[in-house]
Short mmCIF file of C-alpha atoms in Angstrom, two decimals:
data_model
loop_
_atom_site.label_atom_id
_atom_site.label_comp_id
_atom_site.label_asym_id
_atom_site.label_seq_id
_atom_site.Cartn_x
_atom_site.Cartn_y
_atom_site.Cartn_z
CA MET A 17 73.63 -104.27 76.09
CA THR A 18 71.34 -101.62 74.61
CA VAL A 19 70.94 -97.97 75.54
CA SER A 20 67.81 -98.90 77.45
CA ASP A 21 69.82 -101.14 79.78
CA VAL A 22 72.46 -98.59 80.83
CA PRO A 23 72.06 -97.93 84.58
CA SER A 24 71.96 -94.50 86.19
CA ARG A 25 75.39 -93.16 87.24
CA VAL A 26 74.24 -91.07 90.20
CA ASP A 27 75.35 -92.65 93.48
CA GLU A 28 72.39 -92.15 95.79
CA THR A 29 69.93 -94.40 97.60
CA LYS A 30 67.67 -96.35 95.30
CA GLY A 31 63.91 -96.14 95.48
CA ARG A 32 61.46 -99.00 94.88
CA LEU A 33 61.80 -98.60 91.10
CA GLY A 34 65.56 -98.54 91.08
CA ALA A 35 65.60 -94.75 90.67
CA ARG A 36 68.33 -92.90 92.51
CA GLY A 37 67.67 -89.91 94.73
CA GLY A 38 69.39 -86.57 94.56
CA ILE A 39 68.14 -85.72 91.08
CA GLN A 40 66.10 -82.52 90.72
CA VAL A 41 62.74 -83.16 89.07
CA THR A 42 59.81 -80.91 88.19
CA LEU A 43 56.40 -82.56 88.05
CA SER A 44 53.29 -81.20 86.35
CA ILE A 45 50.19 -81.79 88.50
CA ASP A 46 46.54 -81.63 87.43
CA ALA A 47 44.96 -80.14 90.54
CA MET A 48 41.35 -80.55 89.43
CA GLY A 49 41.03 -84.21 88.46
CA GLY A 50 40.36 -85.87 91.82
CA ASP A 51 37.02 -86.65 93.46
CA ARG A 52 38.19 -85.01 96.71
CA GLY A 53 39.07 -81.65 95.16
CA PRO A 54 42.28 -79.61 94.90
CA ALA A 55 42.82 -79.44 98.68
CA THR A 56 43.63 -83.16 98.70
CA ILE A 57 45.95 -82.78 95.71
CA VAL A 58 47.86 -79.97 97.44
CA ALA A 59 48.02 -82.02 100.66
CA GLY A 60 49.55 -84.90 98.68
CA ILE A 61 52.07 -82.55 97.08
CA ALA A 62 53.03 -81.18 100.49
CA ARG A 63 53.50 -84.71 101.85
CA SER A 64 55.82 -85.55 98.94
CA ALA A 65 57.70 -82.26 99.23
CA SER A 66 58.42 -82.90 102.92
CA LYS A 67 59.97 -86.27 102.07
CA ASN A 68 61.88 -85.26 98.95
CA PRO A 69 63.73 -81.92 98.76
CA HIS A 70 64.53 -82.51 95.08
CA LEU A 71 60.94 -82.07 93.92
CA ASN A 72 59.36 -78.97 92.40
CA PHE A 73 55.86 -78.67 90.96
CA ILE A 74 53.80 -76.92 88.32
CA LEU A 75 50.20 -76.92 89.55
CA HIS A 76 47.34 -76.45 87.08
CA GLY A 77 43.86 -75.15 87.94
CA PRO A 78 42.01 -72.01 89.14
CA GLY A 79 44.79 -69.65 90.24
CA ASP A 80 43.10 -67.93 93.18
CA GLU A 81 41.89 -71.16 94.77
CA LEU A 82 45.22 -72.94 94.37
CA ASP A 83 47.20 -69.97 95.63
CA LYS A 84 45.27 -69.99 98.92
CA LEU A 85 45.81 -73.73 99.37
CA VAL A 86 49.54 -73.57 98.58
CA ARG A 87 50.13 -70.60 100.92
CA LYS A 88 48.89 -72.70 103.85
CA ARG A 89 51.74 -75.18 103.33
CA LYS A 90 55.09 -73.70 104.34
CA ILE A 91 56.96 -76.66 102.85
CA LEU A 92 55.70 -75.60 99.38
CA LYS A 93 57.12 -72.07 99.51
CA ASP A 94 59.12 -71.35 96.32
CA ARG A 95 58.58 -74.92 95.12
CA VAL A 96 55.24 -74.58 93.32
CA GLU A 97 54.42 -72.61 90.17
CA ILE A 98 50.68 -72.13 89.63
CA ARG A 99 49.22 -72.12 86.12
CA ASP A 100 45.82 -70.39 86.15
CA VAL A 101 43.50 -72.64 84.07
CA PRO A 102 39.70 -72.33 84.40
CA GLY A 103 38.47 -75.53 82.74
CA VAL A 104 37.96 -78.93 84.37
CA VAL A 105 37.48 -82.32 82.70
CA ARG A 106 34.49 -84.00 84.33
CA MET A 107 34.61 -87.68 85.25
CA ASP A 108 31.63 -88.37 82.97
CA GLU A 109 33.00 -86.35 80.05
CA LYS A 110 33.63 -88.22 76.80
CA PRO A 111 37.33 -88.51 75.89
CA SER A 112 36.60 -87.28 72.36
CA GLN A 113 35.23 -84.04 73.80
CA ALA A 114 37.83 -83.57 76.53
CA MET A 115 40.84 -83.94 74.24
CA ARG A 116 39.61 -81.06 72.05
CA ARG A 117 39.37 -78.61 74.95
CA ALA A 118 42.41 -76.37 75.38
CA ASP A 119 41.24 -74.66 78.58
CA THR A 120 41.45 -77.57 81.02
CA SER A 121 43.85 -78.27 83.87
CA MET A 122 44.45 -81.74 82.38
CA ARG A 123 45.48 -80.40 78.98
CA SER A 124 47.69 -77.75 80.59
CA ALA A 125 49.40 -80.34 82.80
CA ILE A 126 50.17 -82.59 79.83
CA ASP A 127 51.40 -79.66 77.72
CA ALA A 128 53.97 -78.78 80.39
CA VAL A 129 55.56 -82.20 79.74
CA LYS A 130 55.22 -81.79 75.99
CA ASP A 131 57.00 -78.40 76.15
CA GLY A 132 59.82 -79.76 78.33
CA GLU A 133 58.93 -77.70 81.40
CA ALA A 134 58.26 -80.81 83.52
CA GLN A 135 59.57 -84.38 83.40
CA ALA A 136 56.23 -86.07 84.15
CA CYS A 137 52.53 -85.39 84.58
CA VAL A 138 50.31 -86.66 87.41
CA SER A 139 46.51 -86.58 87.25
CA CYS A 140 43.62 -88.12 89.21
CA GLY A 141 41.24 -87.28 86.38
CA ASN A 142 39.07 -89.13 83.87
CA THR A 143 41.21 -92.06 82.62
CA GLY A 144 39.84 -92.11 79.07
CA ALA A 145 40.22 -88.37 78.69
CA LEU A 146 43.74 -88.45 80.13
CA MET A 147 44.84 -91.19 77.75
CA ALA A 148 43.20 -89.56 74.71
CA THR A 149 44.67 -86.14 75.48
CA SER A 150 48.10 -87.63 76.22
CA MET A 151 48.12 -89.50 72.92
CA ILE A 152 47.19 -86.35 70.98
CA ARG A 153 49.59 -84.00 72.78
CA LEU A 154 52.56 -86.31 73.46
CA ARG A 155 52.15 -88.80 70.59
CA LYS A 156 52.88 -92.52 70.64
CA LEU A 157 56.36 -93.99 70.40
CA ASP A 158 57.29 -95.30 66.98
CA GLY A 159 56.29 -98.94 66.75
CA ILE A 160 53.55 -98.73 69.40
CA ASN A 161 49.98 -99.26 68.25
CA ARG A 162 48.09 -99.02 71.54
CA PRO A 163 49.57 -97.51 74.75
CA ALA A 164 48.88 -99.31 78.02
CA ILE A 165 48.59 -98.49 81.70
CA ALA A 166 51.03 -100.47 83.85
CA CYS A 167 50.70 -100.79 87.61
CA LEU A 168 52.93 -102.25 90.32
CA TRP A 169 51.25 -105.15 92.10
CA PRO A 170 52.57 -106.26 95.53
CA SER A 171 53.97 -109.77 95.16
CA ARG A 172 56.00 -112.56 96.75
CA ASN A 173 58.92 -111.89 94.41
CA PRO A 174 62.19 -110.59 95.92
CA GLN A 175 61.61 -107.17 94.31
CA GLY A 176 58.31 -106.89 96.18
CA PHE A 177 56.24 -106.02 93.10
CA ASN A 178 55.07 -107.45 89.81
CA VAL A 179 54.25 -105.33 86.77
CA MET A 180 50.78 -105.74 85.30
CA LEU A 181 49.47 -104.23 82.07
CA ASP A 182 47.07 -103.17 80.65
CA VAL A 183 44.92 -102.14 83.62
CA GLY A 184 42.51 -99.82 81.87
CA ALA A 185 43.87 -97.83 78.93
CA ASP A 186 41.72 -99.75 76.44
CA ILE A 187 39.30 -102.63 76.98
CA ARG A 188 40.35 -104.18 73.66
CA ALA A 189 43.63 -105.90 72.82
CA ASP A 190 44.42 -108.27 69.98
CA GLU A 191 47.46 -110.54 69.78
CA ARG A 192 49.67 -107.79 68.34
CA ASP A 193 48.72 -105.41 71.17
CA LEU A 194 49.45 -108.09 73.77
CA LEU A 195 52.89 -108.61 72.23
CA GLN A 196 53.63 -104.89 72.54
CA TYR A 197 52.43 -104.97 76.16
CA ALA A 198 54.89 -107.79 76.82
CA MET A 199 57.72 -105.74 75.28
CA MET A 200 56.87 -102.61 77.26
CA GLY A 201 56.18 -104.48 80.49
CA ALA A 202 59.51 -106.29 80.26
CA SER A 203 61.30 -102.97 79.74
CA TYR A 204 59.49 -101.49 82.76
CA ALA A 205 60.50 -104.46 84.92
CA ARG A 206 64.08 -104.46 83.60
CA ASN A 207 64.76 -100.77 84.16
CA GLY A 208 62.39 -100.15 87.05
CA LEU A 209 62.82 -103.31 89.12
CA ASN A 210 66.41 -104.10 88.09
CA LEU A 211 65.59 -107.48 86.55
CA ASN A 212 68.01 -108.49 83.81
CA VAL A 213 65.66 -111.00 82.19
CA PRO A 214 62.07 -110.45 83.40
CA ARG A 215 59.70 -113.41 83.35
CA VAL A 216 56.53 -112.63 81.38
CA GLY A 217 53.19 -114.43 81.74
CA LEU A 218 49.99 -114.11 79.71
CA LEU A 219 46.86 -114.01 81.89
CA ASN A 220 44.28 -116.64 80.96
CA VAL A 221 41.51 -118.75 82.50
CA GLY A 222 43.89 -121.69 82.74
CA THR A 223 47.46 -122.71 81.99
CA GLU A 224 46.55 -125.36 79.42
CA GLU A 225 47.38 -124.41 75.84
CA HIS A 226 43.90 -125.22 74.52
CA LYS A 227 42.17 -122.75 76.90
CA GLY A 228 41.30 -119.13 76.27
CA ARG A 229 40.16 -116.87 73.45
CA ALA A 230 41.66 -117.09 69.97
CA GLU A 231 43.68 -113.88 70.37
CA LEU A 232 45.30 -115.25 73.54
CA LYS A 233 46.41 -118.41 71.75
CA ALA A 234 47.81 -116.32 68.89
CA ALA A 235 49.49 -113.93 71.34
CA GLN A 236 51.14 -116.86 73.13
CA ASP A 237 53.05 -117.74 69.96
CA LEU A 238 53.97 -114.14 69.16
CA ILE A 239 55.24 -113.39 72.67
CA ALA A 240 57.21 -116.64 72.82
CA ASN A 241 58.86 -116.02 69.43
CA ALA A 242 59.81 -112.43 70.34
CA SER A 243 61.43 -113.25 73.70
CA GLY A 244 64.94 -112.87 72.28
CA ILE A 245 64.19 -109.45 70.83
CA GLY A 246 62.37 -108.32 73.97
CA GLY A 247 64.98 -109.64 76.39
CA TYR A 248 62.51 -111.58 78.54
CA GLU A 249 61.66 -115.18 79.40
CA PHE A 250 58.13 -116.19 78.45
CA MET A 251 56.46 -118.43 81.03
CA GLY A 252 53.28 -119.11 79.02
CA PHE A 253 49.76 -118.83 80.36
CA ILE A 254 49.19 -117.91 83.99
CA GLU A 255 46.03 -117.65 86.12
CA GLY A 256 44.64 -114.97 88.41
CA GLY A 257 46.23 -116.57 91.46
CA ASP A 258 49.67 -115.98 89.95
CA ILE A 259 49.26 -112.17 89.81
CA PRO A 260 50.68 -111.61 93.34
CA GLY A 261 52.91 -114.69 93.20
CA ASP A 262 56.53 -115.41 92.30
CA LYS A 263 56.00 -117.34 89.06
CA VAL A 264 56.38 -114.28 86.81
CA ASP A 265 57.50 -110.65 87.03
CA VAL A 266 55.23 -109.21 84.30
CA ILE A 267 51.55 -110.02 83.79
CA VAL A 268 50.13 -109.24 80.33
CA THR A 269 46.40 -108.87 79.74
CA ASP A 270 43.79 -106.65 78.09
CA GLY A 271 42.58 -103.46 79.79
CA PHE A 272 39.15 -104.82 80.69
CA THR A 273 40.47 -107.88 82.50
CA GLY A 274 43.35 -105.96 84.07
CA ASN A 275 41.14 -103.20 85.43
CA VAL A 276 38.68 -105.67 86.95
CA ALA A 277 41.56 -107.60 88.55
CA LEU A 278 43.15 -104.40 89.90
CA LYS A 279 39.97 -103.11 91.52
CA THR A 280 39.11 -106.56 92.87
CA GLY A 281 42.56 -106.77 94.47
CA GLU A 282 42.23 -103.33 96.01
CA GLY A 283 38.78 -104.12 97.35
CA THR A 284 39.99 -107.40 98.81
CA ALA A 285 42.95 -105.71 100.50
CA LYS A 286 40.60 -103.20 102.12
CA LEU A 287 38.22 -105.97 103.19
CA VAL A 288 41.06 -107.93 104.84
CA GLY A 289 42.17 -104.78 106.66
CA ASP A 290 38.64 -104.09 107.90
CA PHE A 291 38.18 -107.70 109.04
CA LEU A 292 41.45 -107.57 110.99
CA LYS A 293 40.35 -104.38 112.76
CA GLU A 294 37.01 -105.93 113.68
CA ALA A 295 38.65 -109.14 114.90
CA PHE A 296 41.09 -107.35 117.18
CA LYS A 297 38.33 -105.18 118.66
CA ALA A 298 35.94 -108.06 119.32
CA THR A 299 36.90 -108.84 122.95
CA PRO A 300 39.16 -107.40 125.66
CA LEU A 301 41.55 -110.32 125.13
CA SER A 302 41.77 -109.64 121.39
CA ARG A 303 42.53 -105.97 122.13
CA ILE A 304 45.46 -107.07 124.30
CA ALA A 305 46.61 -109.39 121.52
CA ALA A 306 46.44 -106.47 119.08
CA LEU A 307 48.69 -104.38 121.34
CA LEU A 308 51.22 -107.21 121.55
CA ALA A 309 51.19 -107.61 117.77
CA LEU A 310 51.06 -103.87 117.02
CA THR A 311 54.38 -103.70 115.15
CA SER A 312 53.53 -106.69 112.97
CA LEU A 313 50.03 -105.37 112.29
CA LYS A 314 51.36 -102.01 111.19
CA ARG A 315 53.81 -103.75 108.85
CA LEU A 316 50.95 -105.84 107.40
CA GLN A 317 48.73 -102.78 107.04
CA LYS A 318 51.44 -100.98 105.11
CA ARG A 319 51.99 -103.93 102.77
CA ILE A 320 48.30 -104.37 101.89
CA ASP A 321 47.38 -100.67 101.81
CA PRO A 322 46.47 -100.00 98.14
CA ARG A 323 47.06 -96.27 98.59
CA ARG A 324 50.81 -96.83 98.92
CA VAL A 325 51.09 -98.34 95.45
CA ASN A 326 48.64 -95.91 93.86
CA GLY A 327 49.53 -94.77 90.37
CA GLY A 328 49.64 -96.38 86.96
CA VAL A 329 52.06 -95.23 84.29
CA PHE A 330 51.03 -94.78 80.66
CA LEU A 331 53.51 -96.79 78.59
CA GLY A 332 54.11 -96.16 74.90
CA LEU A 333 53.99 -92.34 74.86
CA ARG A 334 56.67 -89.71 74.18
CA GLY A 335 56.53 -88.53 77.76
CA THR A 336 55.69 -89.80 81.24
CA VAL A 337 52.10 -89.64 82.51
CA VAL A 338 51.04 -91.18 85.83
CA LYS A 339 47.35 -91.83 86.48
CA SER A 340 46.25 -91.73 90.10
CA HIS A 341 42.91 -93.02 91.35
CA GLY A 342 40.19 -90.40 91.21
CA SER A 343 39.28 -91.15 94.84
CA ALA A 344 42.89 -90.97 96.11
CA ASP A 345 43.51 -89.23 99.41
CA ALA A 346 46.70 -87.33 100.27
CA THR A 347 48.58 -90.59 100.88
CA GLY A 348 47.51 -91.96 97.52
CA VAL A 349 48.38 -88.73 95.68
CA SER A 350 51.79 -88.72 97.34
CA ALA A 351 52.38 -92.33 96.22
CA ALA A 352 51.57 -91.38 92.61
CA ILE A 353 53.96 -88.42 92.86
CA LYS A 354 56.68 -90.70 94.22
CA LEU A 355 56.19 -93.03 91.25
CA ALA A 356 56.41 -90.09 88.81
CA TYR A 357 59.59 -88.85 90.49
CA GLU A 358 61.28 -92.25 90.36
CA LEU A 359 60.35 -92.75 86.72
CA SER A 360 61.73 -89.30 85.87
CA ALA A 361 64.89 -89.64 87.96
CA SER A 362 65.71 -93.00 86.38
CA GLY A 363 65.22 -91.70 82.82
CA PHE A 364 62.73 -94.48 82.22
CA SER A 365 60.88 -92.80 79.34
CA GLU A 366 64.11 -92.47 77.35
CA ARG A 367 65.09 -96.06 78.12
CA LEU A 368 61.70 -97.37 77.04
CA ALA A 369 61.91 -95.41 73.77
CA ALA A 370 65.36 -96.90 73.14
CA ARG A 371 64.11 -100.43 73.92
CA VAL A 372 61.13 -100.09 71.56
CA ALA A 373 63.34 -98.67 68.79
CA SER A 374 65.81 -101.54 69.31
CA ALA A 375 63.01 -104.12 69.13
CA VAL A 376 61.63 -102.59 65.92
CA ALA A 377 65.09 -102.58 64.32
CA SER A 378 65.77 -106.17 65.40
CA ALA A 379 62.44 -107.34 64.03
CA GLN A 380 63.14 -105.66 60.71
CA ASN A 381 66.67 -107.12 60.50
CA ASP A 382 65.32 -110.57 61.29
CA GLY A 383 62.75 -110.19 58.55
CA THR A 384 59.87 -110.62 60.96
CA SER A 385 56.77 -108.46 60.91
CA GLN A 386 56.64 -105.82 63.63
CA PRO A 387 53.08 -105.25 64.93
CA LYS A 388 51.50 -102.06 63.66
#
């Protein structure tokens, strides 16, 4: 057993990521990144604060505007520190420009994690800018070439979720990057979903060995050979239909494919929900049927609601950063905050760093080449 596998010792109720409650956590929140404005961000914070008394916040953005919004929420009294920052990273701003600006709410939110004032950062802002700034300010873990964004995908597995990465950090990924994604994804599943030996699959256009791009075929061999070091079971190639299934626990892919799959899944979930509403409103008889099935429908709505699993975590950095959708409402923002809390309370960042360091050391001792 490695340091990364040591469970938390606090005896409280576990959350969906295996984190235990009762641990005080301070989160750093970028108030200006979302499409809906800071009012929605503050509403999401208030929703989270009402559910979790162990949360405090550092809120970054224009001081006067944020102060007015926070004062309207009694639950946030004495639980929010406001950092007055005038600059905002626009959604169309180039990452190379944004990461050089020191006056933005995004940069300030990340720096609070860097300086040890907060355990995690949450932002709804420009994904490229957030990743670039996080890499510059927090730095990559030793042994990691390209960080990835991992999301939790509702699935048929007993744990209720599968881990998928990369879902948008970088559209490129060669075989060495895909191997690192497998390592990090397995660690996320092991420590977050309490899976001793996560099953890892490599997303492809088919399960046959001769299918797919050259880097996928090369990655298949690398990931299979490193399964002992990474502490996972490699299941080979999988297809898109396996993403929400029970064949694997971790889905590895490049950021382009992962992001398209993620947004397609979210759009499909919304479409199904809209179709159900239309169907149950079609006739008086269907309205009666809807009333009789109300409890089951609410349970289904909750399971397929993409807002409730909003938030992707940047893996491979010296600090925890959670990316929320830019269009997230208060429910979505609250879900991203919940994810950041559970990651912080479980000490996931430290466990991941220990797992990566252990893998690098094992690879060197075995005389194999660790991806750069």
